[in-house]
Amino acid sequence: MSSSPSINTAYTGRFAPTPSGYLHFGSLVAALASYLDARAVGGRWLLRMEDLDPPREMPGAQAAIVESLRNYGFEWDGEMQRQSDRHDAYEQVIERLLREGLAYPCQCSRKQLEDWPGAYPGFCRDANQPLQNAAIRLRVPELEYRFTDRVQGEYGQHLGRDVGDFVIRRRDGLFAYQLAVVLDDAWQGVTDVVRGADLLDSTPRQLYLQELLGLPQPRYLHVPLIIQPDGHKLGKSYRSPPLRPDEAVPLLLRALRTLGQPTVPELKDALPGELLAWAIPRWNAERIPRTLTLAEAQLR
Ligand code: GLU
């Protein structure tokens, strides 16, 4: 599906939903920001299904997500990719990191780590644990990783102190999001990551992985996370219903306003695709509210 006659290969964006539930208003805001940011410069926009965790996947969610995106007028370039098709690539990198001593098997149980709520204290770092029934952790340096987010500004974390050696393959064999996202963004040539601000504090780990693996660092834009009045993220603790097709236009308009973008009353009679086409040339990322969260109830 190609929507742009002259594609700007200097910009590749993506939307990367996890099929643990349906799309909700918060994911619509992230999808819309990433789509408009790409299309406003004639860039490519990809869709990647982050189906790394079958036990947490909701049956039917993948198809429902794709259908919602279509109903809401989004068009992506090329075929949707699935992380479940990429296990070999992830495994190869895990093996290389183990071989080079940059990662190690960890036998610590959740119970054992209960008393250490902060950074992983590194019990298995030099313990030469067997690989069987072990999680794989990446050694982190005692360094701060910083970047400038296009909306949130300067952000940094000291990996040793704030994060600790983190899991890249779980004990049950499932690959960790942090590893898969870095490998896939590089593999797909993603230059611009636009996503929810709940992932701001994952970014320094991803910067470290990029550096370690010699991969390019994309630009980052983290949009405000839409939260419930009680402070919960939409969709996580509440099972959100799927985005209704007959609400596409009002919800897209609301998402545009949430992102600080202009709208006009006539758009309420447009088709979703027409509304997006209207919004593309008017997109200005500078207007996105510079905040980590926005309460859904306060959005008009
Ligand atoms: N799959 C992640 C999510 O749905 C997003 C990953 C990303 O955009 O980097 O929260």
PDB file of C-alpha atoms and ligand atoms in Angstrom:
ATOM      1  CA  MET A   1       0.000   0.000   0.000  1.00  0.00           C
ATOM      2  CA  SER A   2       1.831   3.104  -1.109  1.00  0.00           C
ATOM      3  CA  SER A   3       0.170   6.411  -0.509  1.00  0.00           C
ATOM      4  CA  SER A   4       2.795   8.904  -1.506  1.00  0.00           C
ATOM      5  CA  PRO A   5       4.017   9.273  -5.096  1.00  0.00           C
ATOM      6  CA  SER A   6       7.455  10.657  -4.202  1.00  0.00           C
ATOM      7  CA  ILE A   7       8.614   9.024  -1.018  1.00  0.00           C
ATOM      8  CA  ASN A   8      11.177  10.772   1.138  1.00  0.00           C
ATOM      9  CA  THR A   9      13.549   7.999   2.156  1.00  0.00           C
ATOM     10  CA  ALA A  10      15.244  10.299   4.662  1.00  0.00           C
ATOM     11  CA  TYR A  11      12.272   9.754   6.963  1.00  0.00           C
ATOM     12  CA  THR A  12      10.891   6.379   7.987  1.00  0.00           C
ATOM     13  CA  GLY A  13       8.415   6.257  10.830  1.00  0.00           C
ATOM     14  CA  ARG A  14       6.418   3.393  12.272  1.00  0.00           C
ATOM     15  CA  PHE A  15       3.524   2.437  14.493  1.00  0.00           C
ATOM     16  CA  ALA A  16       4.280  -0.595  16.631  1.00  0.00           C
ATOM     17  CA  PRO A  17       1.250  -1.767  18.609  1.00  0.00           C
ATOM     18  CA  THR A  18       1.326  -4.633  21.104  1.00  0.00           C
ATOM     19  CA  PRO A  19      -1.694  -6.935  20.643  1.00  0.00           C
ATOM     20  CA  SER A  20      -2.338  -7.285  24.390  1.00  0.00           C
ATOM     21  CA  GLY A  21      -5.577  -5.354  23.805  1.00  0.00           C
ATOM     22  CA  TYR A  22      -7.482  -3.284  21.277  1.00  0.00           C
ATOM     23  CA  LEU A  23      -6.366   0.156  20.187  1.00  0.00           C
ATOM     24  CA  HIS A  24      -7.741   2.833  22.492  1.00  0.00           C
ATOM     25  CA  PHE A  25      -7.800   6.601  22.376  1.00  0.00           C
ATOM     26  CA  GLY A  26      -4.224   6.841  23.717  1.00  0.00           C
ATOM     27  CA  SER A  27      -2.884   4.536  21.019  1.00  0.00           C
ATOM     28  CA  LEU A  28      -4.846   6.488  18.423  1.00  0.00           C
ATOM     29  CA  VAL A  29      -3.088   9.674  19.545  1.00  0.00           C
ATOM     30  CA  ALA A  30       0.309   7.958  19.181  1.00  0.00           C
ATOM     31  CA  ALA A  31      -0.583   6.433  15.793  1.00  0.00           C
ATOM     32  CA  LEU A  32      -1.868   9.772  14.504  1.00  0.00           C
ATOM     33  CA  ALA A  33       1.222  11.692  15.635  1.00  0.00           C
ATOM     34  CA  SER A  34       3.561   9.157  14.073  1.00  0.00           C
ATOM     35  CA  TYR A  35       1.554   9.032  10.832  1.00  0.00           C
ATOM     36  CA  LEU A  36       1.284  12.807  10.394  1.00  0.00           C
ATOM     37  CA  ASP A  37       4.918  13.396  11.337  1.00  0.00           C
ATOM     38  CA  ALA A  38       5.987  10.953   8.587  1.00  0.00           C
ATOM     39  CA  ARG A  39       3.551  12.023   5.897  1.00  0.00           C
ATOM     40  CA  ALA A  40       4.086  15.757   6.482  1.00  0.00           C
ATOM     41  CA  VAL A  41       7.625  15.340   5.119  1.00  0.00           C
ATOM     42  CA  GLY A  42       6.632  12.770   2.476  1.00  0.00           C
ATOM     43  CA  GLY A  43       8.217  10.008   4.584  1.00  0.00           C
ATOM     44  CA  ARG A  44       7.490   6.301   4.803  1.00  0.00           C
ATOM     45  CA  TRP A  45       5.239   4.947   7.532  1.00  0.00           C
ATOM     46  CA  LEU A  46       5.409   1.303   8.577  1.00  0.00           C
ATOM     47  CA  LEU A  47       3.239  -0.937  10.705  1.00  0.00           C
ATOM     48  CA  ARG A  48       4.861  -3.500  12.993  1.00  0.00           C
ATOM     49  CA  MET A  49       2.937  -5.886  15.210  1.00  0.00           C
ATOM     50  CA  GLU A  50       4.855  -6.346  18.474  1.00  0.00           C
ATOM     51  CA  ASP A  51       3.595  -9.846  19.220  1.00  0.00           C
ATOM     52  CA  LEU A  52       6.471 -10.972  21.409  1.00  0.00           C
ATOM     53  CA  ASP A  53       4.414 -12.220  24.300  1.00  0.00           C
ATOM     54  CA  PRO A  54       1.785 -14.812  23.299  1.00  0.00           C
ATOM     55  CA  PRO A  55       0.570 -15.393  26.888  1.00  0.00           C
ATOM     56  CA  ARG A  56      -0.336 -11.697  27.157  1.00  0.00           C
ATOM     57  CA  GLU A  57      -1.823 -11.469  23.677  1.00  0.00           C
ATOM     58  CA  MET A  58      -5.565 -10.978  23.470  1.00  0.00           C
ATOM     59  CA  PRO A  59      -7.168 -13.335  20.933  1.00  0.00           C
ATOM     60  CA  GLY A  60      -8.380 -11.329  17.953  1.00  0.00           C
ATOM     61  CA  ALA A  61      -6.450  -8.195  18.906  1.00  0.00           C
ATOM     62  CA  GLN A  62      -4.070  -8.269  15.925  1.00  0.00           C
ATOM     63  CA  ALA A  63      -6.884  -8.367  13.384  1.00  0.00           C
ATOM     64  CA  ALA A  64      -8.893  -5.786  15.321  1.00  0.00           C
ATOM     65  CA  ILE A  65      -5.937  -3.381  15.459  1.00  0.00           C
ATOM     66  CA  VAL A  66      -5.357  -3.639  11.708  1.00  0.00           C
ATOM     67  CA  GLU A  67      -9.058  -3.162  11.061  1.00  0.00           C
ATOM     68  CA  SER A  68      -9.262  -0.113  13.321  1.00  0.00           C
ATOM     69  CA  LEU A  69      -6.280   1.482  11.585  1.00  0.00           C
ATOM     70  CA  ARG A  70      -7.920   0.890   8.200  1.00  0.00           C
ATOM     71  CA  ASN A  71     -11.284   2.217   9.393  1.00  0.00           C
ATOM     72  CA  TYR A  72      -9.555   5.291  10.750  1.00  0.00           C
ATOM     73  CA  GLY A  73      -7.992   6.034   7.354  1.00  0.00           C
ATOM     74  CA  PHE A  74      -4.359   5.051   8.014  1.00  0.00           C
ATOM     75  CA  GLU A  75      -2.319   3.646   5.112  1.00  0.00           C
ATOM     76  CA  TRP A  76       1.064   2.060   5.720  1.00  0.00           C
ATOM     77  CA  ASP A  77       3.869   1.332   3.311  1.00  0.00           C
ATOM     78  CA  GLY A  78       4.612  -2.290   2.486  1.00  0.00           C
ATOM     79  CA  GLU A  79       3.402  -5.326   4.390  1.00  0.00           C
ATOM     80  CA  MET A  80       2.901  -5.242   8.127  1.00  0.00           C
ATOM     81  CA  GLN A  81       5.824  -6.977   9.886  1.00  0.00           C
ATOM     82  CA  ARG A  82       5.400  -9.247  12.900  1.00  0.00           C
ATOM     83  CA  GLN A  83       7.976  -9.638  15.645  1.00  0.00           C
ATOM     84  CA  SER A  84       6.960 -13.301  15.939  1.00  0.00           C
ATOM     85  CA  ASP A  85       8.645 -13.788  12.539  1.00  0.00           C
ATOM     86  CA  ARG A  86      11.920 -12.339  13.777  1.00  0.00           C
ATOM     87  CA  HIS A  87      12.953 -14.772  16.522  1.00  0.00           C
ATOM     88  CA  ASP A  88      16.028 -15.992  14.618  1.00  0.00           C
ATOM     89  CA  ALA A  89      17.392 -12.468  14.318  1.00  0.00           C
ATOM     90  CA  TYR A  90      16.860 -11.812  18.037  1.00  0.00           C
ATOM     91  CA  GLU A  91      18.421 -15.152  19.001  1.00  0.00           C
ATOM     92  CA  GLN A  92      21.533 -14.485  16.923  1.00  0.00           C
ATOM     93  CA  VAL A  93      22.130 -11.227  18.740  1.00  0.00           C
ATOM     94  CA  ILE A  94      21.571 -12.841  22.142  1.00  0.00           C
ATOM     95  CA  GLU A  95      24.148 -15.491  21.298  1.00  0.00           C
ATOM     96  CA  ARG A  96      26.634 -12.895  20.151  1.00  0.00           C
ATOM     97  CA  LEU A  97      26.180 -10.824  23.309  1.00  0.00           C
ATOM     98  CA  LEU A  98      26.642 -13.941  25.451  1.00  0.00           C
ATOM     99  CA  ARG A  99      29.746 -14.953  23.501  1.00  0.00           C
ATOM    100  CA  GLU A 100      31.250 -11.516  23.943  1.00  0.00           C
ATOM    101  CA  GLY A 101      30.525 -11.490  27.657  1.00  0.00           C
ATOM    102  CA  LEU A 102      28.230  -8.491  27.285  1.00  0.00           C
ATOM    103  CA  ALA A 103      25.247 -10.478  28.546  1.00  0.00           C
ATOM    104  CA  TYR A 104      24.943 -13.311  31.061  1.00  0.00           C
ATOM    105  CA  PRO A 105      22.475 -15.923  32.283  1.00  0.00           C
ATOM    106  CA  CYS A 106      20.606 -15.013  35.444  1.00  0.00           C
ATOM    107  CA  GLN A 107      18.877 -17.534  37.677  1.00  0.00           C
ATOM    108  CA  CYS A 108      17.422 -15.022  40.140  1.00  0.00           C
ATOM    109  CA  SER A 109      13.744 -15.622  40.785  1.00  0.00           C
ATOM    110  CA  ARG A 110      11.188 -12.856  41.062  1.00  0.00           C
ATOM    111  CA  LYS A 111      10.874 -13.780  44.739  1.00  0.00           C
ATOM    112  CA  GLN A 112      14.615 -13.302  45.341  1.00  0.00           C
ATOM    113  CA  LEU A 113      14.496  -9.874  43.732  1.00  0.00           C
ATOM    114  CA  GLU A 114      11.458  -8.702  45.664  1.00  0.00           C
ATOM    115  CA  ASP A 115      13.646  -7.016  48.257  1.00  0.00           C
ATOM    116  CA  TRP A 116      15.414  -4.956  45.558  1.00  0.00           C
ATOM    117  CA  PRO A 117      12.746  -2.797  43.973  1.00  0.00           C
ATOM    118  CA  GLY A 118      15.283  -0.532  42.189  1.00  0.00           C
ATOM    119  CA  ALA A 119      18.058  -1.475  39.779  1.00  0.00           C
ATOM    120  CA  TYR A 120      18.960  -5.178  39.526  1.00  0.00           C
ATOM    121  CA  PRO A 121      21.808  -5.631  42.010  1.00  0.00           C
ATOM    122  CA  GLY A 122      23.875  -7.810  39.665  1.00  0.00           C
ATOM    123  CA  PHE A 123      23.890 -11.029  41.702  1.00  0.00           C
ATOM    124  CA  CYS A 124      24.493 -13.264  38.662  1.00  0.00           C
ATOM    125  CA  ARG A 125      26.888 -10.881  36.887  1.00  0.00           C
ATOM    126  CA  ASP A 126      29.991 -12.890  37.512  1.00  0.00           C
ATOM    127  CA  ALA A 127      28.384 -16.087  38.769  1.00  0.00           C
ATOM    128  CA  ASN A 128      28.744 -18.144  35.581  1.00  0.00           C
ATOM    129  CA  GLN A 129      25.225 -19.490  35.792  1.00  0.00           C
ATOM    130  CA  PRO A 130      24.094 -22.221  33.371  1.00  0.00           C
ATOM    131  CA  LEU A 131      21.952 -21.155  30.408  1.00  0.00           C
ATOM    132  CA  GLN A 132      19.171 -23.644  31.135  1.00  0.00           C
ATOM    133  CA  ASN A 133      16.140 -22.090  32.720  1.00  0.00           C
ATOM    134  CA  ALA A 134      17.870 -18.714  32.968  1.00  0.00           C
ATOM    135  CA  ALA A 135      16.933 -15.208  31.928  1.00  0.00           C
ATOM    136  CA  ILE A 136      19.571 -13.351  29.903  1.00  0.00           C
ATOM    137  CA  ARG A 137      20.617  -9.960  31.219  1.00  0.00           C
ATOM    138  CA  LEU A 138      22.626  -7.280  29.474  1.00  0.00           C
ATOM    139  CA  ARG A 139      25.473  -5.717  31.464  1.00  0.00           C
ATOM    140  CA  VAL A 140      25.034  -1.964  31.616  1.00  0.00           C
ATOM    141  CA  PRO A 141      27.837   0.543  32.027  1.00  0.00           C
ATOM    142  CA  GLU A 142      28.041   3.012  34.916  1.00  0.00           C
ATOM    143  CA  LEU A 143      27.153   5.815  32.546  1.00  0.00           C
ATOM    144  CA  GLU A 144      24.359   8.228  31.857  1.00  0.00           C
ATOM    145  CA  TYR A 145      22.612   7.950  28.480  1.00  0.00           C
ATOM    146  CA  ARG A 146      20.988  11.201  27.323  1.00  0.00           C
ATOM    147  CA  PHE A 147      19.045  12.354  24.331  1.00  0.00           C
ATOM    148  CA  THR A 148      16.925  15.315  23.276  1.00  0.00           C
ATOM    149  CA  ASP A 149      13.313  14.381  22.695  1.00  0.00           C
ATOM    150  CA  ARG A 150      11.488  16.584  20.178  1.00  0.00           C
ATOM    151  CA  VAL A 151       8.627  17.163  22.610  1.00  0.00           C
ATOM    152  CA  GLN A 152       9.847  16.236  26.073  1.00  0.00           C
ATOM    153  CA  GLY A 153      13.278  17.907  25.751  1.00  0.00           C
ATOM    154  CA  GLU A 154      16.423  16.612  27.452  1.00  0.00           C
ATOM    155  CA  TYR A 155      16.116  13.222  29.080  1.00  0.00           C
ATOM    156  CA  GLY A 156      18.786  11.064  30.650  1.00  0.00           C
ATOM    157  CA  GLN A 157      19.207   8.064  32.892  1.00  0.00           C
ATOM    158  CA  HIS A 158      22.201   6.623  34.644  1.00  0.00           C
ATOM    159  CA  LEU A 159      21.998   3.019  33.478  1.00  0.00           C
ATOM    160  CA  GLY A 160      23.929   1.481  36.347  1.00  0.00           C
ATOM    161  CA  ARG A 161      22.097   3.360  39.085  1.00  0.00           C
ATOM    162  CA  ASP A 162      18.597   3.853  37.654  1.00  0.00           C
ATOM    163  CA  VAL A 163      18.129   0.694  35.583  1.00  0.00           C
ATOM    164  CA  GLY A 164      20.736  -1.997  36.251  1.00  0.00           C
ATOM    165  CA  ASP A 165      21.519  -4.998  34.067  1.00  0.00           C
ATOM    166  CA  PHE A 166      18.253  -5.593  32.241  1.00  0.00           C
ATOM    167  CA  VAL A 167      16.589  -8.674  30.801  1.00  0.00           C
ATOM    168  CA  ILE A 168      16.850  -9.212  27.037  1.00  0.00           C
ATOM    169  CA  ARG A 169      15.472 -12.751  27.010  1.00  0.00           C
ATOM    170  CA  ARG A 170      13.151 -13.951  29.692  1.00  0.00           C
ATOM    171  CA  ARG A 171      13.531 -17.175  31.591  1.00  0.00           C
ATOM    172  CA  ASP A 172      10.567 -18.587  29.650  1.00  0.00           C
ATOM    173  CA  GLY A 173      12.455 -17.919  26.395  1.00  0.00           C
ATOM    174  CA  LEU A 174      10.454 -14.847  25.316  1.00  0.00           C
ATOM    175  CA  PHE A 175      12.489 -11.986  23.893  1.00  0.00           C
ATOM    176  CA  ALA A 176      12.327  -8.643  25.652  1.00  0.00           C
ATOM    177  CA  TYR A 177      10.743  -5.594  24.069  1.00  0.00           C
ATOM    178  CA  GLN A 178      13.926  -3.511  24.550  1.00  0.00           C
ATOM    179  CA  LEU A 179      15.984  -5.817  22.363  1.00  0.00           C
ATOM    180  CA  ALA A 180      13.368  -6.481  19.689  1.00  0.00           C
ATOM    181  CA  VAL A 181      12.436  -2.824  19.237  1.00  0.00           C
ATOM    182  CA  VAL A 182      16.056  -1.761  18.714  1.00  0.00           C
ATOM    183  CA  LEU A 183      16.792  -4.556  16.236  1.00  0.00           C
ATOM    184  CA  ASP A 184      13.589  -4.030  14.281  1.00  0.00           C
ATOM    185  CA  ASP A 185      13.821  -0.248  14.081  1.00  0.00           C
ATOM    186  CA  ALA A 186      17.327  -0.627  12.639  1.00  0.00           C
ATOM    187  CA  TRP A 187      16.337  -3.514  10.327  1.00  0.00           C
ATOM    188  CA  GLN A 188      13.401  -1.523   8.947  1.00  0.00           C
ATOM    189  CA  GLY A 189      15.474   1.644   8.551  1.00  0.00           C
ATOM    190  CA  VAL A 190      13.355   3.634  11.014  1.00  0.00           C
ATOM    191  CA  THR A 191      14.730   7.161  11.363  1.00  0.00           C
ATOM    192  CA  ASP A 192      12.002   8.577  13.597  1.00  0.00           C
ATOM    193  CA  VAL A 193      10.350   6.979  16.595  1.00  0.00           C
ATOM    194  CA  VAL A 194       7.096   8.690  17.591  1.00  0.00           C
ATOM    195  CA  ARG A 195       5.350   6.938  20.485  1.00  0.00           C
ATOM    196  CA  GLY A 196       3.747   7.400  23.901  1.00  0.00           C
ATOM    197  CA  ALA A 197       5.625   9.020  26.775  1.00  0.00           C
ATOM    198  CA  ASP A 198       5.323   5.821  28.816  1.00  0.00           C
ATOM    199  CA  LEU A 199       8.342   4.662  26.792  1.00  0.00           C
ATOM    200  CA  LEU A 200      10.504   7.720  27.493  1.00  0.00           C
ATOM    201  CA  ASP A 201      12.281   5.860  30.279  1.00  0.00           C
ATOM    202  CA  SER A 202      12.974   2.863  28.018  1.00  0.00           C
ATOM    203  CA  THR A 203      14.860   5.054  25.571  1.00  0.00           C
ATOM    204  CA  PRO A 204      18.249   5.229  27.387  1.00  0.00           C
ATOM    205  CA  ARG A 205      18.354   1.403  27.428  1.00  0.00           C
ATOM    206  CA  GLN A 206      17.618   1.429  23.716  1.00  0.00           C
ATOM    207  CA  LEU A 207      20.367   4.009  23.101  1.00  0.00           C
ATOM    208  CA  TYR A 208      22.831   1.754  24.881  1.00  0.00           C
ATOM    209  CA  LEU A 209      21.793  -1.261  22.799  1.00  0.00           C
ATOM    210  CA  GLN A 210      22.134   0.778  19.604  1.00  0.00           C
ATOM    211  CA  GLU A 211      25.623   1.854  20.606  1.00  0.00           C
ATOM    212  CA  LEU A 212      26.649  -1.664  21.562  1.00  0.00           C
ATOM    213  CA  LEU A 213      25.392  -3.163  18.310  1.00  0.00           C
ATOM    214  CA  GLY A 214      26.645  -0.351  16.077  1.00  0.00           C
ATOM    215  CA  LEU A 215      23.134   0.638  14.988  1.00  0.00           C
ATOM    216  CA  PRO A 216      22.030   4.157  14.062  1.00  0.00           C
ATOM    217  CA  GLN A 217      20.139   6.196  16.643  1.00  0.00           C
ATOM    218  CA  PRO A 218      16.720   7.405  15.476  1.00  0.00           C
ATOM    219  CA  ARG A 219      15.214  10.753  16.437  1.00  0.00           C
ATOM    220  CA  TYR A 220      12.619  10.489  19.207  1.00  0.00           C
ATOM    221  CA  LEU A 221       9.309  12.192  19.844  1.00  0.00           C
ATOM    222  CA  HIS A 222       7.279  11.056  22.846  1.00  0.00           C
ATOM    223  CA  VAL A 223       3.668  12.239  22.841  1.00  0.00           C
ATOM    224  CA  PRO A 224       1.788  12.791  26.105  1.00  0.00           C
ATOM    225  CA  LEU A 225       0.261   9.685  27.572  1.00  0.00           C
ATOM    226  CA  ILE A 226      -3.524   9.797  27.904  1.00  0.00           C
ATOM    227  CA  ILE A 227      -4.508   8.846  31.425  1.00  0.00           C
ATOM    228  CA  GLN A 228      -7.667   8.066  33.381  1.00  0.00           C
ATOM    229  CA  PRO A 229      -8.780  10.407  36.180  1.00  0.00           C
ATOM    230  CA  ASP A 230      -7.115   8.054  38.693  1.00  0.00           C
ATOM    231  CA  GLY A 231      -3.783   8.400  36.882  1.00  0.00           C
ATOM    232  CA  HIS A 232      -3.881   4.996  35.155  1.00  0.00           C
ATOM    233  CA  LYS A 233      -2.748   4.627  31.603  1.00  0.00           C
ATOM    234  CA  LEU A 234      -5.629   3.935  29.200  1.00  0.00           C
ATOM    235  CA  GLY A 235      -5.964   0.358  28.149  1.00  0.00           C
ATOM    236  CA  LYS A 236      -3.690  -1.306  30.684  1.00  0.00           C
ATOM    237  CA  SER A 237      -5.756  -1.798  33.785  1.00  0.00           C
ATOM    238  CA  TYR A 238      -9.056  -1.218  31.985  1.00  0.00           C
ATOM    239  CA  ARG A 239      -9.968  -3.434  29.085  1.00  0.00           C
ATOM    240  CA  SER A 240     -10.733  -0.793  26.506  1.00  0.00           C
ATOM    241  CA  PRO A 241     -13.331  -1.672  23.894  1.00  0.00           C
ATOM    242  CA  PRO A 242     -12.176  -1.476  20.255  1.00  0.00           C
ATOM    243  CA  LEU A 243     -12.264   1.949  18.619  1.00  0.00           C
ATOM    244  CA  ARG A 244     -15.687   2.112  16.972  1.00  0.00           C
ATOM    245  CA  PRO A 245     -15.678   2.631  13.196  1.00  0.00           C
ATOM    246  CA  ASP A 246     -18.608   5.057  13.439  1.00  0.00           C
ATOM    247  CA  GLU A 247     -16.595   7.212  15.829  1.00  0.00           C
ATOM    248  CA  ALA A 248     -13.563   7.539  13.573  1.00  0.00           C
ATOM    249  CA  VAL A 249     -14.073  11.170  12.630  1.00  0.00           C
ATOM    250  CA  PRO A 250     -14.966  12.564  16.076  1.00  0.00           C
ATOM    251  CA  LEU A 251     -12.129  10.607  17.711  1.00  0.00           C
ATOM    252  CA  LEU A 252      -9.602  11.647  15.066  1.00  0.00           C
ATOM    253  CA  LEU A 253     -10.674  15.267  15.587  1.00  0.00           C
ATOM    254  CA  ARG A 254     -10.276  14.864  19.317  1.00  0.00           C
ATOM    255  CA  ALA A 255      -6.848  13.266  18.820  1.00  0.00           C
ATOM    256  CA  LEU A 256      -5.804  16.189  16.595  1.00  0.00           C
ATOM    257  CA  ARG A 257      -6.863  18.700  19.258  1.00  0.00           C
ATOM    258  CA  THR A 258      -5.073  16.634  21.916  1.00  0.00           C
ATOM    259  CA  LEU A 259      -1.903  17.018  19.843  1.00  0.00           C
ATOM    260  CA  GLY A 260      -2.422  20.796  19.645  1.00  0.00           C
ATOM    261  CA  GLN A 261      -3.210  20.692  15.916  1.00  0.00           C
ATOM    262  CA  PRO A 262      -5.798  22.842  14.152  1.00  0.00           C
ATOM    263  CA  THR A 263      -9.224  21.556  13.103  1.00  0.00           C
ATOM    264  CA  VAL A 264     -12.177  23.175  11.309  1.00  0.00           C
ATOM    265  CA  PRO A 265     -15.888  22.446  11.874  1.00  0.00           C
ATOM    266  CA  GLU A 266     -16.370  21.197   8.283  1.00  0.00           C
ATOM    267  CA  LEU A 267     -14.110  18.214   9.021  1.00  0.00           C
ATOM    268  CA  LYS A 268     -16.871  16.552  10.966  1.00  0.00           C
ATOM    269  CA  ASP A 269     -18.511  15.668   7.661  1.00  0.00           C
ATOM    270  CA  ALA A 270     -15.286  14.345   6.088  1.00  0.00           C
ATOM    271  CA  LEU A 271     -14.266  10.718   5.665  1.00  0.00           C
ATOM    272  CA  PRO A 272     -11.393   9.567   7.909  1.00  0.00           C
ATOM    273  CA  GLY A 273      -8.957   9.486   4.960  1.00  0.00           C
ATOM    274  CA  GLU A 274      -9.995  12.998   3.928  1.00  0.00           C
ATOM    275  CA  LEU A 275      -9.523  14.252   7.456  1.00  0.00           C
ATOM    276  CA  LEU A 276      -5.988  12.803   7.561  1.00  0.00           C
ATOM    277  CA  ALA A 277      -5.178  14.264   4.141  1.00  0.00           C
ATOM    278  CA  TRP A 278      -6.311  17.677   5.445  1.00  0.00           C
ATOM    279  CA  ALA A 279      -4.176  17.335   8.580  1.00  0.00           C
ATOM    280  CA  ILE A 280      -0.927  16.211   6.890  1.00  0.00           C
ATOM    281  CA  PRO A 281       0.170  19.576   5.425  1.00  0.00           C
ATOM    282  CA  ARG A 282      -0.939  21.376   8.594  1.00  0.00           C
ATOM    283  CA  TRP A 283       1.039  19.159  10.986  1.00  0.00           C
ATOM    284  CA  ASN A 284       3.334  21.029  13.340  1.00  0.00           C
ATOM    285  CA  ALA A 285       5.012  18.919  16.021  1.00  0.00           C
ATOM    286  CA  GLU A 286       5.985  22.102  17.892  1.00  0.00           C
ATOM    287  CA  ARG A 287       2.342  22.462  18.930  1.00  0.00           C
ATOM    288  CA  ILE A 288       2.238  19.180  20.838  1.00  0.00           C
ATOM    289  CA  PRO A 289       1.754  19.910  24.570  1.00  0.00           C
ATOM    290  CA  ARG A 290       5.086  19.553  26.365  1.00  0.00           C
ATOM    291  CA  THR A 291       3.834  17.310  29.091  1.00  0.00           C
ATOM    292  CA  LEU A 292       4.156  13.638  29.965  1.00  0.00           C
ATOM    293  CA  THR A 293       0.470  13.011  30.620  1.00  0.00           C
ATOM    294  CA  LEU A 294      -2.936  14.417  29.734  1.00  0.00           C
ATOM    295  CA  ALA A 295      -6.138  13.415  31.518  1.00  0.00           C
ATOM    296  CA  GLU A 296      -8.646  12.016  29.045  1.00  0.00           C
ATOM    297  CA  ALA A 297     -11.576  13.613  30.813  1.00  0.00           C
ATOM    298  CA  GLN A 298     -10.179  17.084  30.161  1.00  0.00           C
ATOM    299  CA  LEU A 299      -9.804  16.586  26.423  1.00  0.00           C
ATOM    300  CA  ARG A 300     -12.457  18.084  24.140  1.00  0.00           C
TER     301      ARG A 300
HETATM  302  N1  GLU B   1       4.753  -1.977  21.335  1.00  0.00           N
HETATM  303  C1  GLU B   1       4.867  -0.843  22.201  1.00  0.00           C
HETATM  304  C2  GLU B   1       3.501  -0.493  22.780  1.00  0.00           C
HETATM  305  O1  GLU B   1       2.485  -0.853  22.192  1.00  0.00           O
HETATM  306  C3  GLU B   1       5.382   0.388  21.480  1.00  0.00           C
HETATM  307  C4  GLU B   1       6.786   0.238  21.134  1.00  0.00           C
HETATM  308  C5  GLU B   1       7.420   1.454  20.530  1.00  0.00           C
HETATM  309  O2  GLU B   1       6.734   2.264  19.908  1.00  0.00           O
HETATM  310  O3  GLU B   1       8.629   1.578  20.657  1.00  0.00           O
HETATM  311  O4  GLU B   1       3.445   0.120  23.827  1.00  0.00           O
END
